[in-house]
XYZ file of C-alpha atoms in Angstrom:
534
model
C -15.747 36.106 24.003
C -12.057 35.999 23.088
C -12.056 32.209 23.362
C -15.043 31.894 21.015
C -13.404 34.246 18.514
C -10.257 32.137 18.639
C -12.204 28.938 17.933
C -14.169 30.517 15.077
C -10.917 31.645 13.472
C -9.768 28.009 13.277
C -13.046 27.026 11.592
C -12.415 29.326 8.632
C -10.953 27.524 5.576
C -8.538 30.415 5.030
C -6.941 29.625 8.398
C -5.826 26.222 7.084
C -4.388 27.357 3.737
C -0.798 26.167 3.457
C 2.009 28.661 3.208
C 2.730 29.266 -0.499
C 5.769 27.289 -1.574
C 7.906 28.097 -4.624
C 6.586 25.526 -7.079
C 8.687 24.969 -10.173
C 6.018 23.543 -12.438
C 2.438 24.224 -11.267
C 0.738 27.298 -12.803
C -0.196 28.483 -9.297
C -0.165 27.253 -5.723
C -3.676 25.748 -5.849
C -2.296 22.854 -7.937
C 0.724 21.951 -5.825
C 2.591 22.362 -2.561
C 6.060 21.536 -1.283
C 5.232 17.894 -0.588
C 3.850 17.413 -4.117
C 6.740 19.019 -5.987
C 9.704 16.938 -7.223
C 12.044 16.106 -4.356
C 15.077 18.450 -4.418
C 18.489 16.832 -4.530
C 19.416 17.589 -0.916
C 16.334 15.692 0.300
C 17.067 12.513 -1.675
C 18.489 10.602 1.270
C 17.400 6.972 0.878
C 20.275 4.565 0.174
C 20.348 0.848 -0.728
C 20.627 0.035 2.988
C 17.468 2.029 3.686
C 15.503 0.047 1.094
C 16.788 -3.243 2.508
C 15.737 -2.142 6.001
C 12.421 -0.896 4.636
C 11.483 -4.262 3.143
C 12.747 -6.343 6.049
C 10.663 -4.011 8.195
C 7.585 -4.512 6.020
C 8.057 -8.291 5.713
C 8.125 -8.782 9.470
C 4.578 -7.737 10.191
C 1.511 -9.544 11.455
C -0.343 -9.333 8.129
C 2.398 -11.350 6.355
C 2.333 -13.934 9.151
C -1.452 -14.111 8.955
C -1.402 -14.411 5.170
C 0.986 -17.369 5.250
C -0.650 -19.243 8.097
C -4.207 -18.542 6.926
C -3.349 -20.558 3.815
C -3.138 -23.588 6.131
C -6.551 -22.665 7.510
C -8.150 -22.991 4.066
C -6.654 -26.433 3.467
C -3.204 -25.996 1.855
C -0.092 -27.728 3.135
C 3.109 -25.813 3.814
C 4.628 -27.307 0.641
C 1.856 -25.658 -1.376
C 1.576 -22.411 0.579
C 5.274 -21.501 0.525
C 5.680 -21.609 -3.297
C 2.551 -19.457 -3.629
C 4.188 -16.847 -1.393
C 7.533 -17.039 -3.217
C 6.086 -16.820 -6.736
C 3.703 -14.026 -5.753
C 6.448 -11.879 -4.295
C 8.814 -12.506 -7.228
C 6.120 -11.089 -9.509
C 5.434 -8.154 -7.204
C 9.183 -7.420 -6.906
C 9.497 -6.994 -10.679
C 6.523 -4.600 -10.800
C 7.848 -2.801 -7.718
C 11.213 -2.085 -9.369
C 9.640 -1.069 -12.695
C 7.370 1.486 -11.023
C 9.981 2.356 -8.407
C 12.534 3.291 -11.033
C 10.089 5.852 -12.440
C 9.862 7.579 -9.064
C 13.637 7.439 -8.578
C 14.250 9.011 -11.997
C 11.596 11.694 -11.932
C 11.493 12.331 -8.134
C 7.695 12.637 -8.089
C 5.093 10.593 -6.219
C 2.413 8.256 -7.524
C -0.521 10.734 -7.500
C 1.314 13.162 -9.804
C 3.038 10.529 -11.921
C -0.268 8.778 -12.586
C -1.526 11.785 -14.555
C 0.778 10.940 -17.462
C -1.020 7.633 -18.107
C -4.567 8.208 -16.852
C -4.955 11.865 -17.799
C -4.984 14.815 -15.413
C -8.568 14.362 -14.189
C -9.059 10.610 -14.607
C -5.999 10.069 -12.403
C -8.153 11.183 -9.480
C -10.114 7.926 -9.836
C -7.043 5.850 -9.002
C -5.925 8.311 -6.323
C -9.272 8.249 -4.510
C -9.407 4.455 -4.783
C -5.969 4.238 -3.223
C -6.882 6.609 -0.398
C -9.795 4.367 0.538
C -7.695 1.202 0.338
C -4.880 2.708 2.410
C -7.369 3.697 5.076
C -8.769 0.159 5.165
C -5.274 -1.219 5.654
C -4.519 1.432 8.237
C -7.524 0.339 10.269
C -6.575 -3.339 9.972
C -2.999 -2.752 11.087
C -4.125 -0.505 13.930
C -6.473 -3.218 15.176
C -3.673 -5.783 14.910
C -1.412 -3.462 16.893
C -4.099 -3.169 19.562
C -4.044 -6.953 19.958
C -0.302 -6.735 20.552
C -0.873 -4.091 23.224
C -3.511 -6.342 24.816
C -1.043 -9.227 25.066
C 1.627 -6.933 26.526
C -0.746 -5.601 29.192
C -2.114 -9.062 29.957
C 1.416 -10.342 30.470
C 1.850 -7.668 33.163
C -1.682 -7.762 34.567
C -3.334 -11.150 33.894
C -6.567 -9.804 35.372
C -7.064 -7.873 32.126
C -8.399 -11.099 30.604
C -11.273 -10.980 33.128
C -12.320 -7.403 32.420
C -16.131 -7.321 32.040
C -17.287 -6.877 28.469
C -20.122 -4.431 27.883
C -20.168 -4.858 24.088
C -22.387 -7.340 22.244
C -20.842 -10.609 20.956
C -21.645 -9.556 17.382
C -19.344 -6.551 17.703
C -16.275 -8.800 17.180
C -14.401 -6.727 19.782
C -14.529 -6.518 23.572
C -14.320 -3.618 25.988
C -10.698 -4.447 26.806
C -10.009 -4.765 23.082
C -11.429 -1.316 22.412
C -9.340 0.136 25.231
C -6.177 -1.391 23.774
C -7.152 -0.158 20.310
C -7.314 3.401 21.635
C -3.981 3.021 23.457
C -2.221 1.738 20.343
C -3.724 4.526 18.275
C -2.286 7.053 20.745
C 1.169 5.396 20.657
C 1.178 5.360 16.884
C 0.017 8.908 16.234
C 3.239 10.837 17.078
C 5.276 8.690 14.668
C 2.909 9.701 11.874
C 4.106 13.289 12.174
C 7.717 12.442 11.222
C 8.803 13.388 7.699
C 9.454 10.673 5.059
C 13.141 11.607 5.009
C 13.529 10.861 8.724
C 11.109 7.961 9.155
C 13.635 5.678 7.461
C 15.460 5.423 10.793
C 12.359 3.812 12.324
C 12.468 1.163 9.588
C 16.157 0.561 10.268
C 15.517 0.107 13.999
C 12.618 -2.237 13.294
C 14.727 -4.285 10.877
C 17.290 -4.867 13.640
C 14.849 -5.626 16.503
C 11.928 -7.581 15.037
C 13.613 -10.362 12.972
C 15.448 -11.814 16.017
C 12.099 -12.065 17.811
C 10.626 -13.966 14.852
C 13.631 -16.303 14.761
C 13.173 -16.944 18.491
C 9.570 -17.977 17.856
C 10.716 -20.282 15.035
C 13.258 -21.936 17.357
C 10.545 -22.288 20.014
C 8.285 -24.002 17.459
C 10.915 -26.572 16.443
C 11.922 -27.227 20.069
C 8.341 -27.748 21.212
C 7.319 -29.728 18.134
C 10.168 -31.409 16.189
C 9.812 -31.250 12.428
C 9.360 -35.025 12.283
C 6.039 -34.674 14.076
C 5.036 -31.140 13.160
C 5.591 -29.065 10.050
C 6.849 -31.778 7.696
C 3.997 -34.156 8.457
C 1.274 -31.609 7.771
C -0.612 -32.289 4.538
C -3.354 -30.628 2.521
C -6.962 -31.208 3.534
C -8.293 -30.552 0.016
C -7.492 -32.177 -3.315
C -8.233 -32.124 -7.025
C -9.535 -28.981 -8.665
C -10.369 -27.485 -5.264
C -6.673 -27.628 -4.405
C -5.674 -25.993 -7.698
C -8.087 -23.101 -7.295
C -7.132 -22.704 -3.617
C -3.468 -22.413 -4.653
C -4.287 -19.773 -7.250
C -6.288 -17.896 -4.642
C -3.314 -18.108 -2.261
C -1.015 -16.777 -5.009
C -3.412 -13.919 -5.623
C -3.465 -13.144 -1.907
C 0.342 -13.047 -1.871
C 0.182 -10.574 -4.748
C -2.623 -8.604 -3.142
C -0.984 -8.008 0.227
C 1.462 -5.491 -1.271
C -0.261 -4.699 -4.565
C -1.093 -1.308 -3.064
C 2.581 -0.498 -2.638
C 3.381 -1.829 -6.117
C 1.286 1.062 -7.413
C 2.518 3.820 -5.133
C 6.148 2.771 -4.604
C 7.240 6.041 -6.335
C 6.095 7.761 -3.116
C 9.225 6.236 -1.515
C 11.665 5.804 -4.384
C 11.348 9.530 -5.148
C 13.615 9.990 -2.097
C 16.328 7.643 -3.468
C 19.852 9.025 -3.815
C 19.834 7.537 -7.314
C 17.733 4.994 -9.177
C 20.257 2.188 -8.536
C 19.655 2.463 -4.795
C 16.217 0.874 -5.146
C 17.199 -1.988 -7.505
C 17.855 -4.123 -4.431
C 14.088 -4.509 -4.062
C 14.206 -7.129 -6.814
C 16.095 -9.496 -4.478
C 15.094 -8.448 -0.974
C 11.310 -8.636 -1.487
C 10.975 -12.332 -2.461
C 13.693 -13.447 -0.036
C 12.384 -11.531 2.985
C 8.707 -12.322 2.446
C 9.277 -16.015 1.702
C 11.407 -16.452 4.840
C 8.866 -14.607 6.961
C 6.088 -16.665 5.392
C 7.965 -19.847 6.299
C 8.260 -18.721 9.914
C 4.533 -18.009 10.036
C 3.715 -21.411 8.544
C 6.165 -23.301 10.795
C 4.947 -21.705 14.021
C 1.304 -22.146 13.008
C 1.969 -25.837 12.255
C 3.467 -26.211 15.723
C 0.358 -24.577 17.160
C -1.819 -27.198 15.435
C 0.061 -29.975 17.267
C 0.266 -28.148 20.628
C -3.218 -26.670 20.824
C -5.271 -28.707 18.372
C -6.364 -25.776 16.195
C -5.075 -23.585 13.377
C -4.029 -20.361 15.086
C -3.363 -18.295 11.963
C -3.195 -15.101 14.034
C 0.128 -15.046 15.986
C -1.474 -12.999 18.762
C -3.932 -15.838 19.422
C -0.946 -18.170 19.682
C 0.841 -15.871 22.140
C -2.368 -15.700 24.152
C -1.965 -19.401 24.971
C 1.556 -19.054 26.353
C 2.118 -19.484 30.076
C 5.464 -17.690 30.087
C 4.462 -14.073 30.715
C 7.920 -12.620 29.983
C 8.055 -14.355 26.588
C 4.530 -13.183 25.819
C 5.444 -9.586 26.709
C 8.587 -9.377 24.571
C 7.032 -11.208 21.619
C 4.059 -8.847 21.754
C 6.364 -5.835 21.959
C 8.149 -7.007 18.797
C 4.799 -7.225 17.019
C 3.838 -3.745 18.250
C 6.983 -2.341 16.639
C 6.437 -4.469 13.519
C 2.892 -3.225 13.065
C 3.817 0.377 13.783
C 6.452 0.580 11.064
C 4.300 -1.174 8.472
C 1.244 0.930 9.165
C 3.173 4.123 8.539
C 5.184 2.962 5.540
C 2.470 1.120 3.630
C -0.668 2.940 4.703
C -0.665 6.353 6.345
C 2.153 7.826 4.246
C 0.530 6.515 1.081
C -2.860 7.942 1.993
C -1.271 11.266 2.942
C 0.550 11.549 -0.401
C -2.740 10.984 -2.206
C -4.567 13.542 -0.080
C -2.013 16.225 -0.934
C -3.128 15.924 -4.568
C -6.829 16.014 -3.716
C -6.510 19.202 -1.630
C -3.052 20.712 -2.276
C -3.956 24.099 -0.785
C -4.940 22.613 2.559
C -3.274 19.211 2.978
C 0.401 18.344 3.127
C 1.832 14.949 4.126
C 1.668 15.652 7.859
C -1.954 16.799 7.776
C -2.832 13.902 5.487
C -1.458 11.404 7.976
C -3.452 13.022 10.763
C -6.632 12.710 8.685
C -5.805 9.078 7.933
C -5.416 8.413 11.657
C -8.835 9.914 12.386
C -10.806 8.539 9.434
C -9.027 5.254 8.794
C -8.546 4.545 12.461
C -12.162 4.941 13.545
C -14.589 5.115 10.613
C -13.857 1.528 9.542
C -14.325 -1.700 11.489
C -11.142 -3.756 10.985
C -12.137 -6.280 13.652
C -14.940 -7.432 11.340
C -12.591 -7.882 8.369
C -10.229 -10.028 10.433
C -12.965 -12.122 12.039
C -12.045 -15.231 10.012
C -9.256 -16.520 7.786
C -11.563 -16.791 4.803
C -12.667 -13.199 5.273
C -9.060 -12.066 5.372
C -8.223 -13.807 2.100
C -11.359 -12.406 0.452
C -10.337 -8.908 1.459
C -6.848 -9.403 -0.016
C -8.323 -10.651 -3.290
C -10.980 -7.963 -3.371
C -8.925 -4.842 -3.665
C -6.392 -6.411 -6.019
C -9.209 -6.286 -8.603
C -8.441 -2.574 -9.007
C -4.735 -2.425 -8.230
C -3.593 -4.953 -10.821
C -4.943 -2.816 -13.693
C -3.549 0.390 -12.142
C -0.044 -1.106 -11.950
C -0.296 -2.560 -15.452
C -1.287 0.741 -17.050
C 1.512 2.641 -15.274
C 4.217 0.128 -16.272
C 3.009 -0.124 -19.865
C 2.673 3.630 -20.371
C 6.125 4.568 -19.111
C 8.233 1.638 -20.359
C 6.479 0.468 -23.536
C 4.361 3.329 -24.864
C 6.485 6.406 -24.081
C 9.761 4.520 -23.451
C 10.662 6.764 -20.520
C 10.217 10.012 -22.439
C 7.751 11.945 -20.296
C 7.196 15.588 -19.418
C 7.278 16.100 -15.629
C 6.280 19.808 -15.646
C 3.127 18.976 -17.625
C 2.044 16.567 -14.884
C 1.346 19.617 -12.725
C -0.699 21.536 -15.297
C -4.399 20.811 -15.849
C -4.163 22.031 -19.446
C -0.741 20.597 -20.108
C 0.420 17.763 -22.301
C -1.450 15.119 -20.284
C -4.882 16.673 -20.546
C -5.772 14.149 -23.285
C -9.574 14.454 -23.896
C -11.050 16.723 -21.208
C -8.560 15.354 -18.688
C -9.330 11.669 -19.469
C -7.067 9.267 -21.330
C -9.734 7.098 -22.945
C -7.151 4.347 -23.500
C -6.766 3.960 -19.730
C -10.555 4.052 -19.316
C -10.880 1.279 -21.901
C -8.227 -0.801 -20.141
C -10.094 -0.466 -16.826
C -13.407 -1.435 -18.455
C -11.878 -4.582 -19.940
C -10.005 -5.671 -16.798
C -12.168 -4.809 -13.769
C -15.823 -5.781 -14.570
C -15.037 -9.466 -15.364
C -13.835 -9.864 -11.772
C -16.827 -8.166 -10.164
C -19.067 -11.294 -9.961
C -16.319 -13.120 -8.097
C -15.795 -10.152 -5.792
C -19.519 -10.021 -5.027
C -19.558 -13.758 -4.300
C -16.556 -13.454 -1.974
C -18.396 -10.812 0.012
C -21.708 -12.702 0.021
C -21.312 -16.433 -0.803
C -25.091 -16.789 -1.002
C -25.005 -14.973 -4.354
C -24.269 -17.670 -6.932
C -22.136 -16.537 -9.875
C -21.066 -19.901 -11.340
C -17.526 -20.337 -12.637
C -16.902 -16.583 -12.459
C -15.476 -17.227 -9.004
C -12.498 -18.993 -10.616
C -11.501 -15.883 -12.538
C -11.515 -14.020 -9.239
C -9.005 -16.547 -7.861
C -6.286 -14.890 -9.967
C -7.773 -11.398 -10.114
C -4.503 -9.446 -9.851
C -2.739 -11.363 -12.625
C -5.809 -11.142 -14.859
C -6.254 -7.415 -14.223
C -2.577 -6.569 -14.741
C -2.265 -8.609 -17.946
C -5.538 -7.541 -19.582
C -5.152 -3.855 -18.685
C -1.550 -3.784 -19.953
C -2.497 -5.471 -23.228
C -5.566 -3.328 -23.919
C -3.714 -0.114 -23.030
C -0.726 -0.943 -25.240
C -2.860 -1.926 -28.238
C -5.083 1.154 -27.926
C -2.071 3.475 -27.510
C -0.327 1.928 -30.506
C -3.330 2.051 -32.839
C -4.556 5.441 -31.651
C -1.514 7.275 -30.229
C -1.949 10.444 -28.187
C 0.561 12.374 -30.324
C 0.695 15.386 -28.026
C 2.273 13.220 -25.294
C 5.177 11.959 -27.420
C 8.449 13.857 -27.049
C 12.023 13.247 -28.201
C 13.588 13.377 -24.737
C 12.320 13.270 -21.170
C 11.676 16.678 -19.596
C 12.516 16.379 -15.910
C 13.372 19.972 -15.052
C 12.893 23.387 -16.585
C 12.805 27.020 -15.601
C 9.514 28.391 -14.253
C 7.118 29.056 -17.137
C 5.596 32.472 -17.772
C 3.013 31.033 -20.164
C -0.642 31.130 -19.203
C -2.584 27.866 -19.295
C -4.214 28.847 -22.618
C -0.830 29.755 -24.149
C 0.619 26.465 -22.965
C -2.264 24.507 -24.497
C -1.728 26.325 -27.820
C 2.003 25.562 -27.651
C 1.296 21.841 -27.249
C -1.152 21.911 -30.145
C 1.557 23.509 -32.304
C 3.949 20.700 -31.342
C 1.385 18.115 -32.459
C 1.018 19.869 -35.843
C 4.794 19.711 -36.311
C 4.833 15.973 -35.464
C 1.987 15.141 -37.843
C 3.234 17.320 -40.711
């Protein structure tokens, strides 16, 4: 009886309500919690070195390797694939610093910051979209990590490769694969409970351990297959307009792989010691990702000569090695690489978004636990990664939404409001950023102009049997199109029809707790607008 009463107590929603935290800006604790509030000064611990380690950590992951080498699988040569990676990450680096500076100045995360441009309630559209996307990526990275675990175990016990498979061939995963997926999920879970302030040490450790392993694989590739007969002799298998569109698609994939983080980078720069600490992203992102892309392309090219096929997945390449010790240590490096990336780019992002959706019940730690359960098991990442073409289509697909999100955020802060925003109002449903019933119609208009034109191409990428004509070409540069169109439409609409209640003379970053009710605050803002217009 006592046991049943104890279980029933945990099933009550009131049991999971977070301890009330002293919130500076929110009208009451149902709109915020400690993890949502601006980061206090003593918790701003990320330095320039931490951001360098963070991006080296993120660049050395299996998804970046797969992105680069999968470009060879669709017919590009290394001379065409590498510039696509470099240009894509130069563009992303600029957007990353523009949005990152906002977080470093205001010390708030993406879900709260987004309210100033989208409107208090419409911002939930972008937040929910990002939660779903982060969970997809979480599942993909977890599956990739399980492949690393499989190679580690097989290096110790080769008999693992002969484990009977009780799953159907159409499942795209075997019994041993599912076992390794569960093991990796268990290894990963404890790291997801570490706070953002302390997890930076994991990125630093990864940045020191993983790159030497990648360099060792590059040396192995050039020793086994000299450049005169390997990488530098590889040429494109497509030509003409097909080559041009394939290059644009590759560029879009390079943009898409971290377009999620380009939107929610304030989730990490809010912990910066000062805004200058994160400026280094402008240099480290293109350099790190281009070098890592080159390693992926070079080793994949060597695999073409050695094994007669394009092994765009490095774990498939390791699977062909006879040296068990090399296979074990290389796989271990990829386990660590995947672990750090999955937390930094996926679970932490999803958790930050969940805190806004349910601030009374979910903080960052609980959000990461939910991401592990939902993102880790509800999706089927092994199906997404079944082919190189499918992987590229997935990259392109979600950039349809993230390009416009990033464009609206950059344009609103830097061009429309010129950095003069009201942080306390971002926490108040009836504050300055209520716009029209919580919706900024200018952002809605920008989304309507930038997303639907790419939908036919997205549908065709998912099901090639659906013919959409030349609309597929627009989809080949979906992120650039979405970012540019959304930024332009938003700026024009905001200039012609300004939301006067959101314009202030100076940025309001901090203020004493307000005793005004929500109705009084709304009236106060209306009075400000009358003064501006008079």
